[in-house]
Coordinates of C-alpha atoms in Angstrom, one line a residue:
M1 CA 20.4 -28.6 -40.2
K2 CA 19.3 -30.1 -36.8
K3 CA 21.4 -33.2 -37.5
N4 CA 24.5 -31.0 -38.2
R5 CA 23.9 -29.1 -34.9
E6 CA 23.7 -32.3 -33.0
R7 CA 26.8 -33.7 -34.7
F8 CA 28.9 -30.6 -34.0
C9 CA 27.6 -29.3 -30.7
S10 CA 26.2 -32.2 -28.6
R11 CA 29.5 -33.8 -27.8
E12 CA 32.0 -33.9 -25.0
R13 CA 35.4 -32.0 -24.9
E14 CA 38.1 -32.2 -22.2
F15 CA 39.3 -29.0 -20.5
V16 CA 42.9 -29.3 -19.4
Y17 CA 44.5 -26.9 -16.9
K18 CA 48.1 -27.2 -15.7
F19 CA 49.5 -25.4 -12.6
K20 CA 52.4 -25.7 -10.1
I21 CA 52.4 -26.1 -6.3
G22 CA 56.0 -25.7 -5.2
S23 CA 58.1 -28.1 -7.3
Q24 CA 55.1 -30.2 -8.2
C25 CA 53.4 -29.9 -11.7
L26 CA 49.7 -30.8 -11.5
E27 CA 47.1 -31.1 -14.2
L28 CA 43.3 -30.7 -13.9
R29 CA 41.2 -32.5 -16.5
V30 CA 37.5 -31.8 -16.7
P31 CA 35.0 -33.3 -19.3
L32 CA 32.6 -30.6 -20.6
K33 CA 29.5 -31.3 -22.7
F34 CA 28.9 -28.6 -25.4
P35 CA 26.9 -26.4 -25.6
V36 CA 27.7 -25.6 -22.0
Q37 CA 24.5 -24.6 -20.2
E38 CA 25.9 -23.6 -16.9
N39 CA 27.2 -20.1 -16.0
V40 CA 31.0 -19.9 -16.2
S41 CA 31.3 -18.4 -12.7
Y42 CA 29.1 -21.1 -11.2
L43 CA 31.1 -23.9 -13.0
H44 CA 34.4 -22.3 -11.8
G45 CA 33.2 -22.2 -8.2
R46 CA 32.2 -25.9 -8.4
L47 CA 35.6 -26.9 -9.7
M48 CA 37.4 -25.0 -6.9
L49 CA 35.2 -26.6 -4.3
L50 CA 35.1 -30.2 -5.5
H51 CA 38.8 -30.5 -6.3
S52 CA 40.0 -28.4 -3.2
L53 CA 42.1 -26.2 -5.5
P54 CA 44.4 -23.6 -4.0
C55 CA 43.1 -20.0 -3.9
F56 CA 46.1 -18.5 -5.8
I57 CA 45.0 -20.1 -9.1
E58 CA 41.4 -19.0 -8.8
K59 CA 41.6 -16.0 -11.1
D60 CA 43.9 -17.7 -13.7
L61 CA 41.6 -20.8 -13.7
K62 CA 38.5 -18.7 -14.4
E63 CA 40.2 -16.9 -17.3
A64 CA 41.4 -20.2 -18.8
L65 CA 38.0 -21.8 -18.4
S66 CA 36.2 -18.8 -20.0
Q67 CA 38.6 -18.8 -23.0
F68 CA 38.2 -22.5 -23.5
I69 CA 34.4 -22.4 -23.5
E70 CA 34.3 -19.3 -25.7
G71 CA 36.8 -20.7 -28.2
E72 CA 35.2 -24.1 -28.5
S73 CA 31.7 -22.6 -28.8
L74 CA 32.8 -20.3 -31.6
R75 CA 34.4 -23.2 -33.5
D76 CA 31.1 -25.1 -33.2
Y77 CA 29.1 -22.2 -34.5
D78 CA 31.5 -21.8 -37.5
R79 CA 31.3 -25.5 -38.3
E80 CA 27.5 -25.5 -38.0
A81 CA 27.3 -22.4 -40.3
E82 CA 29.6 -24.1 -42.9
A83 CA 27.5 -27.2 -42.8
S84 CA 24.3 -25.2 -43.2
L85 CA 25.6 -23.4 -46.2
E86 CA 26.7 -26.6 -47.8
A87 CA 23.3 -28.1 -47.2
V88 CA 21.7 -25.1 -49.0
K89 CA 24.2 -25.3 -51.9
S90 CA 23.6 -29.0 -52.4
G91 CA 19.8 -28.6 -52.3
E92 CA 19.3 -30.6 -49.1
V93 CA 17.4 -27.7 -47.6
D94 CA 14.6 -25.8 -49.3
L95 CA 15.7 -22.2 -49.8
H96 CA 12.1 -20.8 -49.7
H97 CA 11.3 -22.7 -46.5
L98 CA 14.5 -21.4 -44.9
A99 CA 13.6 -17.8 -45.8
S100 CA 10.1 -18.1 -44.3
T101 CA 11.5 -19.6 -41.2
W102 CA 14.0 -16.7 -40.8
A103 CA 11.2 -14.2 -41.4
K104 CA 9.0 -15.8 -38.7
A105 CA 11.9 -15.9 -36.3
Y106 CA 12.7 -12.3 -36.8
A107 CA 9.1 -11.2 -36.4
E108 CA 8.8 -13.1 -33.1
E109 CA 12.0 -11.7 -31.6
D110 CA 11.7 -9.3 -28.6
H111 CA 13.7 -6.6 -30.3
I112 CA 10.9 -6.1 -32.8
R113 CA 9.0 -4.2 -30.1
A114 CA 11.7 -1.5 -30.1
C115 CA 11.3 -1.0 -33.8
K116 CA 8.6 1.1 -35.5
P117 CA 6.2 -1.3 -37.2
E118 CA 6.0 -1.0 -40.9
E119 CA 2.2 -1.5 -40.9
P120 CA -0.1 0.1 -38.2
S121 CA -2.1 -2.2 -36.1
W122 CA -5.9 -2.4 -36.1
D123 CA -6.1 -0.5 -32.9
E124 CA -4.0 2.3 -34.3
D125 CA -6.1 2.4 -37.5
F126 CA -9.3 2.6 -35.4
A127 CA -7.8 5.3 -33.3
D128 CA -7.1 7.5 -36.3
V129 CA -10.5 6.8 -37.8
Y130 CA -12.3 7.6 -34.5
H131 CA -10.3 10.8 -34.1
D132 CA -11.3 11.9 -37.6
L133 CA -15.0 11.1 -37.1
I134 CA -15.3 12.7 -33.7
H135 CA -14.1 16.0 -35.3
S136 CA -16.6 15.7 -38.1
P137 CA -20.4 16.4 -38.4
A138 CA -20.9 12.7 -37.5
S139 CA -19.7 13.3 -33.9
E140 CA -23.3 13.7 -32.5
T141 CA -24.4 10.4 -34.1
L142 CA -21.3 8.7 -32.8
L143 CA -22.1 9.8 -29.2
N144 CA -25.7 9.0 -29.5
L145 CA -24.8 5.4 -30.6
E146 CA -22.4 5.1 -27.7
H147 CA -25.1 6.3 -25.3
N148 CA -27.6 3.7 -26.6
Y149 CA -25.0 1.0 -26.0
F150 CA -24.4 2.4 -22.5
V151 CA -28.1 2.4 -21.6
S152 CA -28.5 -1.2 -22.7
I153 CA -25.5 -2.4 -20.7
S154 CA -26.7 -0.4 -17.7
E155 CA -30.1 -2.1 -17.9
L156 CA -28.4 -5.5 -18.0
I157 CA -26.4 -4.6 -14.9
G158 CA -29.5 -3.4 -13.2
E159 CA -31.3 -6.7 -13.9
R160 CA -28.2 -8.6 -12.6
D161 CA -28.2 -6.6 -9.3
V162 CA -31.9 -7.1 -8.8
E163 CA -31.6 -10.9 -9.3
L164 CA -28.6 -11.1 -7.0
K165 CA -30.4 -9.1 -4.3
K166 CA -33.4 -11.4 -4.5
L167 CA -31.2 -14.5 -4.2
R168 CA -29.4 -13.1 -1.2
E169 CA -32.6 -12.2 0.5
R170 CA -34.0 -15.7 -0.1
Q171 CA -30.8 -17.2 1.2
G172 CA -30.9 -15.0 4.3
I173 CA -34.4 -16.2 5.2
E174 CA -33.2 -19.9 4.7
M175 CA -30.2 -19.3 6.9
E176 CA -32.3 -17.7 9.7
K177 CA -34.6 -20.8 9.7
V178 CA -31.6 -23.1 9.9
M179 CA -30.0 -21.1 12.7
Q180 CA -33.3 -21.4 14.7
E181 CA -33.1 -25.2 14.5
L182 CA -29.4 -25.3 15.3
G183 CA -28.8 -27.5 18.3
K184 CA -32.3 -29.1 18.0
S185 CA -32.6 -31.0 14.8
L186 CA -29.6 -29.6 12.9
T187 CA -25.9 -29.5 13.6
D188 CA -23.0 -27.1 12.7
Q189 CA -22.3 -29.4 9.7
D190 CA -25.7 -28.7 8.3
V191 CA -25.2 -24.9 8.7
N192 CA -21.8 -25.1 6.9
S193 CA -23.3 -27.3 4.2
L194 CA -26.1 -24.8 3.6
A195 CA -23.6 -21.8 3.6
A196 CA -21.5 -23.7 0.9
Q197 CA -24.6 -24.2 -1.2
H198 CA -25.5 -20.5 -0.9
F199 CA -22.0 -19.5 -2.0
E200 CA -22.1 -21.8 -5.0
S201 CA -25.5 -20.5 -6.0
Q202 CA -24.2 -16.9 -5.9
Q203 CA -21.1 -17.8 -7.8
D204 CA -23.2 -19.6 -10.5
L205 CA -25.5 -16.6 -10.9
E206 CA -22.6 -14.1 -11.0
N207 CA -20.8 -16.2 -13.6
K208 CA -24.0 -16.5 -15.7
W209 CA -24.4 -12.7 -15.7
S210 CA -20.7 -12.1 -16.2
N211 CA -20.8 -14.3 -19.4
E212 CA -23.9 -12.5 -20.6
L213 CA -22.4 -9.1 -20.1
K214 CA -19.1 -10.1 -21.9
Q215 CA -21.1 -11.5 -24.8
S216 CA -23.2 -8.4 -25.1
T217 CA -20.3 -6.0 -24.9
A218 CA -18.3 -8.1 -27.4
I219 CA -21.2 -7.9 -29.9
Q220 CA -21.7 -4.2 -29.3
K221 CA -18.0 -3.5 -29.7
Q222 CA -17.8 -5.4 -33.0
E223 CA -21.0 -3.6 -34.4
Y224 CA -19.7 -0.2 -33.2
Q225 CA -16.2 -0.6 -34.8
E226 CA -17.6 -1.9 -38.0
W227 CA -20.1 1.0 -38.2
V228 CA -17.3 3.5 -37.5
I229 CA -15.0 2.1 -40.2
K230 CA -17.9 2.0 -42.7
L231 CA -18.9 5.6 -42.0
H232 CA -15.3 6.8 -42.3
Q233 CA -15.0 5.1 -45.7
D234 CA -18.3 6.7 -46.8
L235 CA -17.1 10.1 -45.7
K236 CA -14.2 9.8 -48.1
N237 CA -16.7 9.3 -51.0
P238 CA -18.3 12.7 -51.6
N239 CA -20.7 11.2 -54.2
N240 CA -22.4 8.8 -51.6
S241 CA -26.0 9.9 -51.5
S242 CA -26.8 7.8 -48.4
L243 CA -24.2 9.5 -46.3
S244 CA -26.5 12.3 -45.0
E245 CA -29.0 9.7 -43.9
E246 CA -26.3 7.8 -42.0
I247 CA -25.2 10.7 -39.9
K248 CA -28.6 12.3 -39.5
V249 CA -29.5 12.7 -35.9
Q250 CA -33.0 11.4 -35.0
P251 CA -33.6 12.1 -31.3
S252 CA -36.7 9.8 -31.2
Q253 CA -34.5 6.8 -31.9
F254 CA -32.2 7.4 -28.9
R255 CA -33.0 5.9 -25.6
E256 CA -33.1 7.3 -22.1
S257 CA -32.7 5.2 -19.1
V258 CA -35.0 5.9 -16.1
E259 CA -34.0 5.3 -12.6
P260 CA -36.0 2.7 -10.6
N261 CA -38.0 5.3 -8.8
G262 CA -39.2 6.6 -12.2
R263 CA -37.3 9.9 -12.2
I264 CA -34.5 10.9 -14.5
Y265 CA -31.1 11.0 -12.7
E266 CA -30.4 14.5 -11.3
E267 CA -27.1 15.8 -10.2
Q268 CA -26.6 17.0 -6.7
R269 CA -26.0 20.7 -6.4
K270 CA -22.3 21.7 -6.9
L271 CA -20.5 24.7 -5.6
E272 CA -17.7 26.0 -7.8
E273 CA -15.2 28.8 -8.0
S274 CA -12.7 29.4 -10.8
F275 CA -9.5 31.4 -10.8
T276 CA -6.8 32.3 -13.3
I277 CA -3.3 32.6 -11.9
H278 CA 0.2 33.4 -13.2
L279 CA 3.2 31.5 -11.8
G280 CA 6.9 32.0 -12.5
A281 CA 9.6 34.6 -11.6
Q282 CA 10.6 35.9 -15.1
L283 CA 8.7 33.8 -17.6
K284 CA 5.2 33.6 -16.2
T285 CA 2.8 30.8 -17.1
M286 CA -1.0 31.1 -16.9
H287 CA -2.9 28.3 -15.2
N288 CA -6.6 27.8 -14.4
L289 CA -7.6 26.7 -10.9
R290 CA -11.1 25.5 -9.9
L291 CA -12.4 24.8 -6.4
L292 CA -15.4 22.4 -6.4
R293 CA -17.7 20.8 -3.9
A294 CA -18.5 17.5 -5.6
D295 CA -18.1 13.8 -5.4
M296 CA -14.8 12.6 -6.9
L297 CA -16.6 9.8 -8.8
D298 CA -19.0 12.3 -10.5
F299 CA -16.2 12.7 -13.1
C300 CA -16.5 9.0 -13.9
K301 CA -20.2 8.4 -14.0
H302 CA -22.1 8.4 -17.2
K303 CA -25.5 10.2 -16.8
R304 CA -28.3 8.0 -18.0
N305 CA -30.4 10.8 -19.4
H306 CA -29.3 12.4 -22.7
R307 CA -29.5 16.1 -21.9
S308 CA -27.4 18.6 -23.8
G309 CA -25.1 19.4 -20.9
V310 CA -24.3 15.7 -20.5
K311 CA -23.6 15.4 -24.2
L312 CA -21.2 18.3 -24.1
H313 CA -19.2 16.7 -21.3
R314 CA -19.0 13.5 -23.2
L315 CA -18.1 15.2 -26.4
Q316 CA -15.3 17.1 -24.8
T317 CA -13.9 13.8 -23.4
A318 CA -14.2 12.1 -26.7
L319 CA -12.6 15.0 -28.6
S320 CA -9.5 14.8 -26.5
L321 CA -9.2 11.0 -26.2
Y322 CA -6.4 10.8 -28.8
S323 CA -4.9 14.2 -28.2
T324 CA -2.2 15.9 -26.1
S325 CA -4.8 17.4 -23.7
L326 CA -5.9 14.5 -21.4
C327 CA -7.8 14.7 -18.2
G328 CA -6.7 13.0 -15.0
L329 CA -8.1 12.2 -11.6
V330 CA -6.5 11.3 -8.2
L331 CA -8.2 8.6 -6.2
L332 CA -7.1 7.8 -2.7
V333 CA -6.9 4.1 -2.1
D334 CA -5.6 1.6 0.3
N335 CA -2.3 -0.4 -0.2
R336 CA -3.9 -3.6 -1.5
I337 CA -3.7 -4.0 -5.2
N338 CA -5.4 -7.4 -5.6
S339 CA -8.6 -6.4 -3.7
Y340 CA -11.1 -3.6 -4.2
S341 CA -13.5 -2.2 -1.7
G342 CA -15.0 1.1 -0.8
I343 CA -14.2 3.7 -3.5
K344 CA -12.2 1.2 -5.6
R345 CA -15.3 -1.0 -5.8
V346 CA -17.5 1.9 -6.9
F347 CA -14.9 3.1 -9.4
N348 CA -14.7 -0.5 -10.8
S349 CA -18.5 -0.6 -11.3
Q350 CA -18.3 2.7 -13.2
G351 CA -15.7 1.1 -15.5
K352 CA -17.9 -1.9 -16.1
E353 CA -20.9 0.3 -17.2
G354 CA -18.9 2.1 -19.8
L355 CA -18.0 0.3 -23.0
L356 CA -14.5 -0.5 -24.0
F357 CA -14.6 0.5 -27.7
H358 CA -10.9 1.6 -27.6
E359 CA -8.1 -0.8 -26.8
F360 CA -5.4 0.4 -24.4
R361 CA -2.6 -1.7 -23.0
A362 CA -4.3 -1.1 -19.7
S363 CA -7.9 -2.3 -19.5
G364 CA -10.7 0.0 -18.4
L365 CA -11.5 -2.1 -15.4
L366 CA -9.6 -1.6 -12.2
S367 CA -9.4 -5.3 -11.4
E368 CA -7.7 -6.1 -14.8
S369 CA -5.8 -2.9 -15.4
V370 CA -3.4 -3.2 -12.5
K371 CA -2.1 -6.4 -14.1
Q372 CA -1.1 -4.7 -17.3
V373 CA -0.4 -1.0 -16.7
D374 CA 2.7 0.0 -18.6
L375 CA 3.1 3.7 -19.0
Y376 CA 6.6 2.8 -17.8
P377 CA 7.3 -0.3 -20.0
D378 CA 10.8 -0.8 -18.6
T379 CA 9.6 -1.1 -15.0
Q380 CA 10.0 -4.7 -13.9
V381 CA 7.9 -4.4 -10.7
K382 CA 5.1 -6.9 -11.1
N383 CA 1.4 -5.9 -11.3
R384 CA 1.7 -2.2 -11.1
V385 CA 3.5 1.0 -11.9
L386 CA 5.2 2.6 -8.9
A387 CA 5.9 6.3 -9.1
N388 CA 8.3 6.8 -6.3
L389 CA 10.5 9.4 -8.0
N390 CA 12.6 11.4 -5.5
S391 CA 10.0 10.7 -2.9
G392 CA 12.3 11.7 -0.1
N393 CA 13.1 8.3 1.3
R394 CA 16.8 9.1 1.6
N395 CA 17.5 8.3 5.2
G396 CA 17.2 4.5 5.1
G397 CA 20.5 3.5 3.4
S398 CA 21.2 -0.2 3.2
E399 CA 18.3 -0.9 5.7
D400 CA 15.8 0.5 3.2
K401 CA 17.2 -1.6 0.4
S402 CA 16.8 -4.7 2.5
K403 CA 13.3 -3.8 3.3
N404 CA 12.5 -3.2 -0.3
A405 CA 13.9 -6.6 -1.2
D406 CA 11.7 -8.3 1.4
R407 CA 8.5 -6.3 0.8
N408 CA 5.3 -7.8 -0.6
Y409 CA 4.8 -6.5 -4.1
L410 CA 1.1 -7.2 -4.0
N411 CA 0.9 -4.2 -1.6
I412 CA 2.1 -0.7 -2.2
L413 CA 3.5 1.9 0.2
P414 CA 1.9 5.3 1.1
G415 CA 2.8 7.8 -1.5
E416 CA 3.1 5.3 -4.3
F417 CA 0.5 5.0 -7.0
Y418 CA -0.6 3.0 -10.0
I419 CA -2.2 4.4 -13.2
T420 CA -5.1 3.2 -15.2
R421 CA -6.2 4.6 -18.6
H422 CA -9.8 4.8 -19.7
S423 CA -11.9 5.6 -22.8
N424 CA -15.3 4.8 -21.2
L425 CA -15.6 7.2 -18.3
S426 CA -17.5 10.4 -18.4
E427 CA -14.9 13.2 -18.0
I428 CA -11.5 11.6 -17.4
H429 CA -8.9 9.6 -19.4
V430 CA -6.4 8.7 -16.7
A431 CA -6.9 7.7 -13.0
F432 CA -4.0 7.9 -10.5
H433 CA -4.7 5.5 -7.6
L434 CA -2.7 7.1 -4.8
C435 CA -2.0 5.0 -1.7
V436 CA -2.6 6.7 1.6
D437 CA -2.9 5.4 5.2
D438 CA -4.8 6.6 8.3
N439 CA -2.1 9.2 8.8
V440 CA -3.8 11.6 6.4
K441 CA -6.7 11.9 8.9
S442 CA -4.3 13.4 11.5
G443 CA -3.7 17.1 11.7
N444 CA 0.1 17.0 11.9
I445 CA 1.2 15.9 8.4
T446 CA 3.9 18.0 6.8
A447 CA 5.1 18.8 3.2
R448 CA 7.3 15.7 3.3
D449 CA 4.4 13.4 4.0
P450 CA 4.2 10.5 1.5
A451 CA 0.8 11.6 0.3
I452 CA 2.1 15.1 -0.5
M453 CA 5.1 13.7 -2.3
G454 CA 2.8 11.4 -4.2
L455 CA 1.0 14.4 -5.5
R456 CA 4.3 15.9 -6.6
N457 CA 5.1 12.7 -8.6
I458 CA 1.6 12.6 -10.1
L459 CA 2.1 16.1 -11.4
K460 CA 5.4 15.1 -12.8
V461 CA 3.7 12.2 -14.7
C462 CA 1.1 14.7 -15.9
C463 CA 3.9 16.8 -17.4
T464 CA 5.5 13.9 -19.2
H465 CA 2.3 12.3 -20.5
D466 CA 0.2 15.3 -21.9
I467 CA -2.3 15.4 -19.0
T468 CA -3.3 19.0 -18.9
T469 CA -6.3 18.8 -16.5
I470 CA -5.9 17.1 -13.1
S471 CA -8.5 16.8 -10.3
I472 CA -7.1 16.5 -6.7
P473 CA -8.8 15.9 -3.4
L474 CA -7.9 19.1 -1.6
L475 CA -8.2 17.7 2.0
L476 CA -6.6 14.4 1.0
V477 CA -9.8 12.6 2.0
H478 CA -13.0 11.7 0.1
D479 CA -15.3 11.8 3.1
M480 CA -15.6 14.0 6.2
S481 CA -15.5 12.6 9.7
E482 CA -15.9 14.0 13.2
E483 CA -12.3 14.9 13.8
M484 CA -12.2 17.0 10.7
T485 CA -13.1 20.3 12.3
I486 CA -13.0 23.8 10.7
P487 CA -9.4 24.5 11.9
W488 CA -8.3 21.0 10.6
C489 CA -9.8 21.7 7.2
L490 CA -8.2 25.2 7.0
K491 CA -4.8 23.9 8.0
R492 CA -4.9 20.9 5.6
A493 CA -6.1 23.1 2.7
E494 CA -3.4 25.7 3.3
L495 CA -0.8 22.9 3.3
V496 CA -2.0 21.4 0.0
F497 CA -2.5 24.7 -1.7
K498 CA 1.1 25.8 -0.9
C499 CA 2.6 22.4 -1.8
V500 CA 0.8 22.3 -5.1
K501 CA 1.8 25.8 -5.9
G502 CA 5.5 24.8 -5.4
F503 CA 5.0 21.7 -7.5
M504 CA 3.4 23.8 -10.3
M505 CA 6.3 26.1 -10.3
E506 CA 8.6 23.1 -10.7
M507 CA 6.5 22.0 -13.6
A508 CA 7.8 24.9 -15.7
S509 CA 11.2 23.2 -15.7
W510 CA 9.6 19.8 -16.4
D511 CA 7.5 20.8 -19.5
G512 CA 8.7 24.2 -20.5
G513 CA 5.7 26.1 -19.0
I514 CA 2.5 24.7 -20.5
S515 CA -0.8 26.1 -19.3
R516 CA -2.8 23.6 -17.2
T517 CA -6.0 23.2 -15.2
V518 CA -5.9 22.0 -11.6
Q519 CA -9.2 21.2 -9.9
F520 CA -9.3 21.0 -6.1
L521 CA -12.3 18.9 -4.9
V522 CA -13.8 19.0 -1.4
P523 CA -16.3 16.4 -0.1
Q524 CA -20.0 17.1 -0.7
S525 CA -20.7 17.0 3.0
I526 CA -18.7 20.1 3.6
S527 CA -20.7 23.2 4.5
E528 CA -21.1 26.2 2.2
E529 CA -19.5 28.4 4.8
M530 CA -16.4 26.2 4.9
F531 CA -16.3 26.1 1.1
Y532 CA -16.3 29.9 0.8
Q533 CA -13.6 30.1 3.5
L534 CA -11.4 27.9 1.3
S535 CA -12.4 29.9 -1.7
N536 CA -11.1 33.1 0.0
M537 CA -7.9 31.3 1.0
L538 CA -6.9 30.3 -2.5
P539 CA -6.2 33.8 -4.0
Q540 CA -4.2 34.6 -0.9
I541 CA -1.7 31.8 -1.7
F542 CA -1.7 31.9 -5.5
R543 CA -1.2 35.0 -7.5
V544 CA -4.6 35.6 -9.0
S545 CA -4.8 37.7 -12.2
S546 CA -6.5 41.0 -11.5
T547 CA -9.4 42.0 -13.7
L548 CA -9.4 45.2 -15.8
T549 CA -12.6 47.0 -16.2
L550 CA -12.9 49.2 -19.3
T551 CA -15.3 52.1 -19.3
S552 CA -16.1 54.4 -22.2
K553 CA -15.7 58.2 -21.9
H554 CA -18.9 60.2 -22.3

């Protein structure tokens, strides 16, 4: 068949075009090699330029050239098809080999991604199995096993951190000694050489621990998934006498990790107020609002002790992992995607401690997930999902378009965000990494500020992707600073409350009026007095449901 294709297609044909200039009859002859690889418009432009052809034949020449290439190509395809059929009839080509080749080609085509697969993948099977088990009596055993794996990985990470700290301290002492001898017996070249050696030593040690962690997590993941599949199969067999032993909870077998100072991890005291509100003019929808004084990353951290409250939080997250009631979190980050520092670094470390037993298209680690996030699979912007839906940038016109064409797509603009999905964090499934700049620290932002419009777009994504609980930083900052006075906090909270209320009223038209939970978080360093002032402000802005007290008649 390849010989036939070469015989029919890989040959030269002459394109002839006749035209008149005044009384002169001219003829253009151009040899073309088929199949033609060049774009017709590009080839037409080259002919016009190289032969200095008059402009009045431009349109007619392009049509004639397109018809010639299309006609000759179709004839080649017909001759190739006839030759292939003759080869099959004559027995020159093995029919079974041809069928397997076609089946392989069809399976590898891009359009297969748009079709529903006939057989579910391993990840889909495991998702169904896990969903069944977590809603069965085996759920506690499942969580205890996950906790044991988490503790062992946490201990490995702790050992790594200790070893890296000792290495850095030792290298610091060596560098101090060298700096004291600088200019006496040592030169700048000696200092640079030692710094390079220190860097290589750190890299070698980090690579060693990274490989060890990858190997440990891979082994744990395989063991866990095999155990889950086996347990699910045993549950289908009611006559299995060993089933009760498999799912029996034995607390003495489960490990607790102790902090380096010898004390079990204790949560810092939280302040919390809850409200039930109704929004809507005619068709009212009930929502739950919570105001919390807490660290945003507390929703991501796994607690190392295995108390009942901790287990309930983890159970709730696991129960809703493959459901239509997901939990989301808004993290305020800088505009650099390919670097992580500050809160992004801490968030990334939380993702590394948790175990990735569930495969999503986006990895659970921040440094990897931004390369693969595809909640919007049709988006062609590299390395991230931008949610810039109706963000209010309507005044730029062609100037904005040229800026967008020239912008660096490794950085994002204030108000844009990327999304990561997780199965290994304590209380959330989805993280919205919202880009903000230093403007959020000023006291003069408005409802059209990019950060506020970013919150609107995040709520819209929540409506379209079954995220029913979302945690938002009320003051649009994670940490307090000196310029954030009491009037500043009250003004910012009022702005965010009012904007979120308006966005929630819009949500009724986006999702048909589904009840949701919105959690407003304030930094832990805020005073109790300030917290209760914010708590008193919330029911003045939202319509809080009044309580009804029932008393019996005597």
